[in-house]
mmCIF file of C-alpha atoms in Angstrom:
data_model
loop_
_atom_site.group_PDB
_atom_site.id
_atom_site.type_symbol
_atom_site.label_atom_id
_atom_site.label_comp_id
_atom_site.label_asym_id
_atom_site.label_seq_id
_atom_site.Cartn_x
_atom_site.Cartn_y
_atom_site.Cartn_z
ATOM 1 C CA UNK A 1 199.199 270.523 88.995
ATOM 2 C CA UNK A 2 196.341 272.959 88.389
ATOM 3 C CA UNK A 3 196.354 276.277 90.251
ATOM 4 C CA UNK A 4 193.555 276.494 92.810
ATOM 5 C CA UNK A 5 191.099 279.320 92.024
ATOM 6 C CA UNK A 6 190.172 281.535 94.941
ATOM 7 C CA UNK A 7 186.525 280.453 94.913
ATOM 8 C CA UNK A 8 187.603 276.829 95.428
ATOM 9 C CA UNK A 9 189.937 277.691 98.300
ATOM 10 C CA UNK A 10 187.182 278.348 100.877
ATOM 11 C CA UNK A 11 185.229 275.108 100.232
ATOM 12 C CA UNK A 12 188.513 273.161 100.250
ATOM 13 C CA UNK A 13 189.391 274.712 103.601
ATOM 14 C CA UNK A 14 186.011 273.714 105.017
ATOM 15 C CA UNK A 15 186.452 270.159 103.790
ATOM 16 C CA UNK A 16 189.899 270.010 105.352
ATOM 17 C CA UNK A 17 188.344 271.139 108.647
ATOM 18 C CA UNK A 18 185.717 268.360 108.834
ATOM 19 C CA UNK A 19 187.922 266.109 110.919
ATOM 20 C CA UNK A 20 188.660 268.974 113.324
ATOM 21 C CA UNK A 21 184.933 269.683 113.617
ATOM 22 C CA UNK A 22 184.229 266.029 114.375
ATOM 23 C CA UNK A 23 186.976 265.838 116.995
ATOM 24 C CA UNK A 24 185.797 269.094 118.591
ATOM 25 C CA UNK A 25 182.289 267.618 118.864
ATOM 26 C CA UNK A 26 183.815 264.456 120.329
ATOM 27 C CA UNK A 27 185.561 266.523 122.988
ATOM 28 C CA UNK A 28 182.195 268.120 123.778
ATOM 29 C CA UNK A 29 180.844 264.648 124.578
ATOM 30 C CA UNK A 30 179.534 263.515 121.200
ATOM 31 C CA UNK A 31 178.993 259.904 122.310
ATOM 32 C CA UNK A 32 177.653 260.609 125.811
ATOM 33 C CA UNK A 33 174.000 259.721 126.376
ATOM 34 C CA UNK A 34 172.447 262.713 128.126
ATOM 35 C CA UNK A 35 169.423 262.272 130.342
ATOM 36 C CA UNK A 36 166.205 262.369 128.336
ATOM 37 C CA UNK A 37 167.960 261.856 124.993
ATOM 38 C CA UNK A 38 167.059 259.070 122.573
ATOM 39 C CA UNK A 39 170.388 257.412 123.410
ATOM 40 C CA UNK A 40 169.658 257.534 127.151
ATOM 41 C CA UNK A 41 166.227 255.995 126.584
ATOM 42 C CA UNK A 42 167.583 253.301 124.237
ATOM 43 C CA UNK A 43 170.422 252.305 126.555
ATOM 44 C CA UNK A 44 168.032 251.912 129.480
ATOM 45 C CA UNK A 45 165.336 250.021 127.603
ATOM 46 C CA UNK A 46 164.631 246.337 128.191
ATOM 47 C CA UNK A 47 164.045 244.281 125.051
ATOM 48 C CA UNK A 48 163.996 240.548 124.481
ATOM 49 C CA UNK A 49 163.912 237.959 121.731
ATOM 50 C CA UNK A 50 163.407 234.200 121.476
ATOM 51 C CA UNK A 51 166.718 233.688 123.279
ATOM 52 C CA UNK A 52 165.852 235.926 126.207
ATOM 53 C CA UNK A 53 166.710 239.537 127.183
ATOM 54 C CA UNK A 54 168.929 241.494 124.838
ATOM 55 C CA UNK A 55 172.582 241.883 125.849
ATOM 56 C CA UNK A 56 173.546 245.280 127.267
ATOM 57 C CA UNK A 57 175.978 245.940 124.396
ATOM 58 C CA UNK A 58 173.478 245.779 121.526
ATOM 59 C CA UNK A 59 171.969 249.292 121.582
ATOM 60 C CA UNK A 60 175.283 251.046 122.352
ATOM 61 C CA UNK A 61 177.048 249.109 119.593
ATOM 62 C CA UNK A 62 174.436 250.168 117.041
ATOM 63 C CA UNK A 63 175.071 253.767 118.104
ATOM 64 C CA UNK A 64 178.834 253.279 117.954
ATOM 65 C CA UNK A 65 178.549 251.994 114.391
ATOM 66 C CA UNK A 66 176.826 255.245 113.383
ATOM 67 C CA UNK A 67 179.353 257.414 115.234
ATOM 68 C CA UNK A 68 182.214 255.587 113.509
ATOM 69 C CA UNK A 69 180.584 255.989 110.092
ATOM 70 C CA UNK A 70 180.448 259.775 110.569
ATOM 71 C CA UNK A 71 184.102 259.815 111.637
ATOM 72 C CA UNK A 72 184.979 258.014 108.403
ATOM 73 C CA UNK A 73 182.782 260.437 106.469
ATOM 74 C CA UNK A 74 184.800 263.307 107.956
ATOM 75 C CA UNK A 75 188.101 261.718 106.911
ATOM 76 C CA UNK A 76 186.857 261.282 103.338
ATOM 77 C CA UNK A 77 185.792 264.932 103.229
ATOM 78 C CA UNK A 78 189.300 265.898 104.353
ATOM 79 C CA UNK A 79 190.767 263.780 101.543
ATOM 80 C CA UNK A 80 188.735 265.644 98.928
ATOM 81 C CA UNK A 81 189.751 268.976 100.453
ATOM 82 C CA UNK A 82 193.424 268.020 100.171
ATOM 83 C CA UNK A 83 193.006 267.066 96.508
ATOM 84 C CA UNK A 84 191.138 270.292 95.762
ATOM 85 C CA UNK A 85 193.867 272.387 97.374
ATOM 86 C CA UNK A 86 196.447 270.495 95.306
ATOM 87 C CA UNK A 87 194.535 271.328 92.134
ATOM 88 C CA UNK A 88 193.660 267.680 91.512
ATOM 89 C CA UNK A 89 189.999 268.176 90.768
ATOM 90 C CA UNK A 90 189.214 265.462 88.257
ATOM 91 C CA UNK A 91 187.470 262.083 88.504
ATOM 92 C CA UNK A 92 189.125 260.597 91.655
ATOM 93 C CA UNK A 93 187.433 263.179 93.863
ATOM 94 C CA UNK A 94 184.052 261.787 92.852
ATOM 95 C CA UNK A 95 184.880 258.292 94.109
ATOM 96 C CA UNK A 96 185.794 259.814 97.463
ATOM 97 C CA UNK A 97 182.654 261.961 97.397
ATOM 98 C CA UNK A 98 180.427 258.971 96.775
ATOM 99 C CA UNK A 99 182.034 257.049 99.642
ATOM 100 C CA UNK A 100 181.625 260.010 102.010
ATOM 101 C CA UNK A 101 177.964 260.327 101.076
ATOM 102 C CA UNK A 102 177.416 256.586 101.621
ATOM 103 C CA UNK A 103 178.946 256.656 105.089
ATOM 104 C CA UNK A 104 176.684 259.547 106.063
ATOM 105 C CA UNK A 105 173.591 257.888 104.617
ATOM 106 C CA UNK A 106 174.227 254.689 106.570
ATOM 107 C CA UNK A 107 174.754 256.618 109.815
ATOM 108 C CA UNK A 108 171.352 258.258 109.273
ATOM 109 C CA UNK A 109 169.828 254.847 108.499
ATOM 110 C CA UNK A 110 171.105 253.375 111.761
ATOM 111 C CA UNK A 111 169.817 256.203 113.983
ATOM 112 C CA UNK A 112 166.918 257.477 111.888
ATOM 113 C CA UNK A 113 164.519 259.478 114.067
ATOM 114 C CA UNK A 114 161.007 258.086 114.487
ATOM 115 C CA UNK A 115 162.240 254.493 114.228
ATOM 116 C CA UNK A 116 162.004 252.204 117.222
ATOM 117 C CA UNK A 117 164.911 250.752 119.160
ATOM 118 C CA UNK A 118 164.150 247.330 117.697
ATOM 119 C CA UNK A 119 164.219 248.761 114.172
ATOM 120 C CA UNK A 120 167.506 250.544 114.774
ATOM 121 C CA UNK A 121 169.159 247.450 116.233
ATOM 122 C CA UNK A 122 167.722 245.273 113.455
ATOM 123 C CA UNK A 123 169.349 247.606 110.941
ATOM 124 C CA UNK A 124 172.639 247.359 112.790
ATOM 125 C CA UNK A 125 172.535 243.550 112.731
ATOM 126 C CA UNK A 126 171.622 243.562 109.027
ATOM 127 C CA UNK A 127 174.595 245.788 108.314
ATOM 128 C CA UNK A 128 176.926 243.392 110.158
ATOM 129 C CA UNK A 129 175.398 240.324 108.512
ATOM 130 C CA UNK A 130 175.834 241.842 105.065
ATOM 131 C CA UNK A 131 179.435 242.814 105.773
ATOM 132 C CA UNK A 132 180.354 239.365 107.065
ATOM 133 C CA UNK A 133 178.561 237.680 104.168
ATOM 134 C CA UNK A 134 180.659 239.610 101.647
ATOM 135 C CA UNK A 135 183.874 238.874 103.562
ATOM 136 C CA UNK A 136 183.017 235.174 103.652
ATOM 137 C CA UNK A 137 182.059 235.126 99.982
ATOM 138 C CA UNK A 138 185.257 236.913 98.905
ATOM 139 C CA UNK A 139 187.385 234.496 100.958
ATOM 140 C CA UNK A 140 186.071 231.552 98.946
ATOM 141 C CA UNK A 141 187.944 232.861 95.903
ATOM 142 C CA UNK A 142 191.269 233.695 97.515
ATOM 143 C CA UNK A 143 194.232 232.336 95.521
ATOM 144 C CA UNK A 144 195.922 231.047 98.686
ATOM 145 C CA UNK A 145 193.142 228.662 99.711
ATOM 146 C CA UNK A 146 195.450 226.212 101.506
ATOM 147 C CA UNK A 147 197.385 228.858 103.437
ATOM 148 C CA UNK A 148 194.169 230.735 104.212
ATOM 149 C CA UNK A 149 192.212 227.675 105.343
ATOM 150 C CA UNK A 150 192.275 228.829 108.965
ATOM 151 C CA UNK A 151 190.996 232.306 108.098
ATOM 152 C CA UNK A 152 188.228 230.885 105.903
ATOM 153 C CA UNK A 153 187.161 228.471 108.634
ATOM 154 C CA UNK A 154 187.114 231.320 111.165
ATOM 155 C CA UNK A 155 184.796 233.335 108.888
ATOM 156 C CA UNK A 156 182.417 230.390 108.615
ATOM 157 C CA UNK A 157 182.436 230.019 112.388
ATOM 158 C CA UNK A 158 181.800 233.765 112.804
ATOM 159 C CA UNK A 159 178.900 233.614 110.356
ATOM 160 C CA UNK A 160 177.255 230.797 112.298
ATOM 161 C CA UNK A 161 177.790 232.630 115.595
ATOM 162 C CA UNK A 162 176.368 235.894 114.244
ATOM 163 C CA UNK A 163 173.275 234.352 112.675
ATOM 164 C CA UNK A 164 172.618 232.328 115.829
ATOM 165 C CA UNK A 165 172.975 235.484 117.923
ATOM 166 C CA UNK A 166 170.564 237.473 115.735
ATOM 167 C CA UNK A 167 167.994 234.681 115.800
ATOM 168 C CA UNK A 168 168.149 234.775 119.582
ATOM 169 C CA UNK A 169 167.464 238.525 119.614
ATOM 170 C CA UNK A 170 164.737 238.797 116.973
ATOM 171 C CA UNK A 171 161.655 236.730 116.213
ATOM 172 C CA UNK A 172 162.290 236.558 112.476
ATOM 173 C CA UNK A 173 165.508 236.547 110.439
ATOM 174 C CA UNK A 174 164.973 236.052 106.705
ATOM 175 C CA UNK A 175 168.171 235.281 104.771
ATOM 176 C CA UNK A 176 166.461 233.296 102.014
ATOM 177 C CA UNK A 177 167.366 235.640 99.139
ATOM 178 C CA UNK A 178 170.375 237.923 99.209
ATOM 179 C CA UNK A 179 169.344 241.496 98.517
ATOM 180 C CA UNK A 180 166.005 240.938 100.249
ATOM 181 C CA UNK A 181 167.229 240.099 103.726
ATOM 182 C CA UNK A 182 165.152 241.272 106.671
ATOM 183 C CA UNK A 183 165.025 241.150 110.461
ATOM 184 C CA UNK A 184 161.493 241.285 111.901
ATOM 185 C CA UNK A 185 160.384 242.839 108.615
ATOM 186 C CA UNK A 186 163.156 245.472 108.588
ATOM 187 C CA UNK A 187 164.923 245.342 105.194
ATOM 188 C CA UNK A 188 168.524 246.062 104.328
ATOM 189 C CA UNK A 189 167.656 249.041 102.157
ATOM 190 C CA UNK A 190 169.469 250.236 99.064
ATOM 191 C CA UNK A 191 171.766 253.258 99.199
ATOM 192 C CA UNK A 192 169.433 255.025 96.774
ATOM 193 C CA UNK A 193 166.344 254.563 98.948
ATOM 194 C CA UNK A 194 168.163 255.662 102.102
ATOM 195 C CA UNK A 195 169.630 258.716 100.351
ATOM 196 C CA UNK A 196 166.203 259.756 99.128
ATOM 197 C CA UNK A 197 164.620 259.578 102.571
ATOM 198 C CA UNK A 198 167.638 261.175 104.270
ATOM 199 C CA UNK A 199 167.607 264.354 102.201
ATOM 200 C CA UNK A 200 163.820 264.522 102.039
ATOM 201 C CA UNK A 201 163.651 264.415 105.819
ATOM 202 C CA UNK A 202 166.298 267.132 106.092
ATOM 203 C CA UNK A 203 164.179 269.459 103.947
ATOM 204 C CA UNK A 204 166.780 269.606 101.170
ATOM 205 C CA UNK A 205 165.659 270.891 97.798
ATOM 206 C CA UNK A 206 167.778 268.235 96.076
ATOM 207 C CA UNK A 207 166.351 264.768 95.456
ATOM 208 C CA UNK A 208 168.627 262.386 97.374
ATOM 209 C CA UNK A 209 167.908 259.493 95.027
ATOM 210 C CA UNK A 210 169.007 261.529 92.021
ATOM 211 C CA UNK A 211 172.045 262.872 93.862
ATOM 212 C CA UNK A 212 173.267 259.413 94.821
ATOM 213 C CA UNK A 213 172.793 258.134 91.275
ATOM 214 C CA UNK A 214 174.757 261.116 89.971
ATOM 215 C CA UNK A 215 177.616 260.458 92.396
ATOM 216 C CA UNK A 216 177.584 256.777 91.450
ATOM 217 C CA UNK A 217 177.898 257.544 87.756
ATOM 218 C CA UNK A 218 180.750 259.974 88.377
ATOM 219 C CA UNK A 219 182.577 257.399 90.524
ATOM 220 C CA UNK A 220 182.648 254.659 87.866
ATOM 221 C CA UNK A 221 184.821 254.909 84.729
ATOM 222 C CA UNK A 222 182.177 253.146 82.630
ATOM 223 C CA UNK A 223 179.809 255.998 83.447
ATOM 224 C CA UNK A 224 181.910 258.815 82.056
ATOM 225 C CA UNK A 225 179.831 259.253 78.913
ATOM 226 C CA UNK A 226 176.759 259.895 81.044
ATOM 227 C CA UNK A 227 178.233 262.735 83.072
ATOM 228 C CA UNK A 228 178.437 266.516 82.747
ATOM 229 C CA UNK A 229 181.610 267.835 81.176
ATOM 230 C CA UNK A 230 181.491 265.676 78.053
ATOM 231 C CA UNK A 231 181.591 267.691 74.859
ATOM 232 C CA UNK A 232 181.825 266.757 71.190
ATOM 233 C CA UNK A 233 184.173 268.619 68.840
ATOM 234 C CA UNK A 234 183.582 269.595 65.236
ATOM 235 C CA UNK A 235 185.203 266.391 63.972
ATOM 236 C CA UNK A 236 183.346 264.161 66.407
ATOM 237 C CA UNK A 237 186.124 263.954 68.972
ATOM 238 C CA UNK A 238 185.054 263.840 72.590
ATOM 239 C CA UNK A 239 186.280 266.422 75.063
ATOM 240 C CA UNK A 240 186.071 266.295 78.829
ATOM 241 C CA UNK A 241 186.245 269.253 81.145
ATOM 242 C CA UNK A 242 185.579 269.992 84.811
ATOM 243 C CA UNK A 243 184.314 273.433 85.719
ATOM 244 C CA UNK A 244 185.072 275.377 88.877
ATOM 245 C CA UNK A 245 181.321 275.725 89.410
ATOM 246 C CA UNK A 246 180.959 271.951 89.407
ATOM 247 C CA UNK A 247 183.728 271.576 91.977
ATOM 248 C CA UNK A 248 181.920 274.111 94.143
ATOM 249 C CA UNK A 249 178.770 272.010 93.873
ATOM 250 C CA UNK A 250 180.743 268.919 94.828
ATOM 251 C CA UNK A 251 181.977 270.630 97.989
ATOM 252 C CA UNK A 252 178.356 271.515 98.754
ATOM 253 C CA UNK A 253 177.347 267.857 98.249
ATOM 254 C CA UNK A 254 180.007 266.791 100.757
ATOM 255 C CA UNK A 255 179.791 269.463 103.418
ATOM 256 C CA UNK A 256 176.049 269.725 103.917
ATOM 257 C CA UNK A 257 175.542 265.945 104.305
ATOM 258 C CA UNK A 258 178.457 265.840 106.769
ATOM 259 C CA UNK A 259 176.755 268.545 108.809
ATOM 260 C CA UNK A 260 173.470 266.601 108.618
ATOM 261 C CA UNK A 261 175.207 263.407 109.748
ATOM 262 C CA UNK A 262 176.899 265.145 112.640
ATOM 263 C CA UNK A 263 173.534 266.567 113.693
ATOM 264 C CA UNK A 264 172.032 263.070 113.591
ATOM 265 C CA UNK A 265 174.635 261.966 116.147
ATOM 266 C CA UNK A 266 174.412 265.063 118.351
ATOM 267 C CA UNK A 267 170.609 264.988 118.376
ATOM 268 C CA UNK A 268 170.529 261.310 119.296
ATOM 269 C CA UNK A 269 172.763 261.996 122.296
ATOM 270 C CA UNK A 270 171.073 265.278 123.286
ATOM 271 C CA UNK A 271 174.209 267.340 122.638
ATOM 272 C CA UNK A 272 173.968 271.033 121.748
ATOM 273 C CA UNK A 273 177.290 271.120 119.906
ATOM 274 C CA UNK A 274 179.172 274.399 119.492
ATOM 275 C CA UNK A 275 181.310 272.722 116.815
ATOM 276 C CA UNK A 276 178.273 271.741 114.743
ATOM 277 C CA UNK A 277 176.771 275.221 115.187
ATOM 278 C CA UNK A 278 180.004 276.860 114.029
ATOM 279 C CA UNK A 279 180.074 274.620 110.947
ATOM 280 C CA UNK A 280 176.478 275.573 110.186
ATOM 281 C CA UNK A 281 177.482 279.238 110.286
ATOM 282 C CA UNK A 282 180.265 278.609 107.762
ATOM 283 C CA UNK A 283 177.917 276.692 105.496
ATOM 284 C CA UNK A 284 175.278 279.418 105.632
ATOM 285 C CA UNK A 285 177.920 281.904 104.536
ATOM 286 C CA UNK A 286 179.276 279.863 101.623
ATOM 287 C CA UNK A 287 176.176 277.833 100.624
ATOM 288 C CA UNK A 288 173.148 279.982 101.566
ATOM 289 C CA UNK A 289 170.892 278.088 99.159
ATOM 290 C CA UNK A 290 171.127 275.017 101.432
ATOM 291 C CA UNK A 291 169.208 276.905 104.129
ATOM 292 C CA UNK A 292 166.760 278.805 101.933
#
């Protein structure tokens, strides 16, 4: 186990605290739709599709998906903080970091400001369709096909029910080519595209598209040769190292997006969160360049 340098201790502590920050915001009423907020307007709106008026659960469920994604983002941040405090600061932390970033990016995508209620709900249905499609596709290759016949049949039934439901809510559902699916023209966007728009909108100086690609490379073993920390010795041998500065940057990459995600949720519900404000103060102290 590697000793934890003092300048890693503070970022690790902040990462460990992400779950506490989330739960404190929850206790403040994180998921309550305050009068005049985007959530309050969405939940009271009347929308319809070819099958008639939308069900009352649709807009709140889209919101709940985003809230849950940020909760999962917080838990992943905590996991990295635990590893950092234990001195385990090599490649596994990058897989966790990428996952945390993805959860935050999708939460932003679901509740992105300046999108309409129909766009937000279309994105939520696309997310569920994609998830169920992958579950159904993976089930086709299970080794226990006979024993799992009931589960596989249930997935097929669920797929039919979900697609029928979406077609009743929206005028156009295009599932002709996987990877190019759309609902009323709303596409299921790539992580890279969402990351780019997310950080650009936040005013970050870092290009979100580049950052996500960097995290993706670090999270895959086949990408090791393309990452920082690879050196070549005098006899041609390769050497890998991880610097404390890089670990500090990784904490920055995790903590600031978590704060942005939490603000997406609080803003949508009209919550002035003391927990989010306190986290911002900590981040300004340790990562002032994020607010320059």
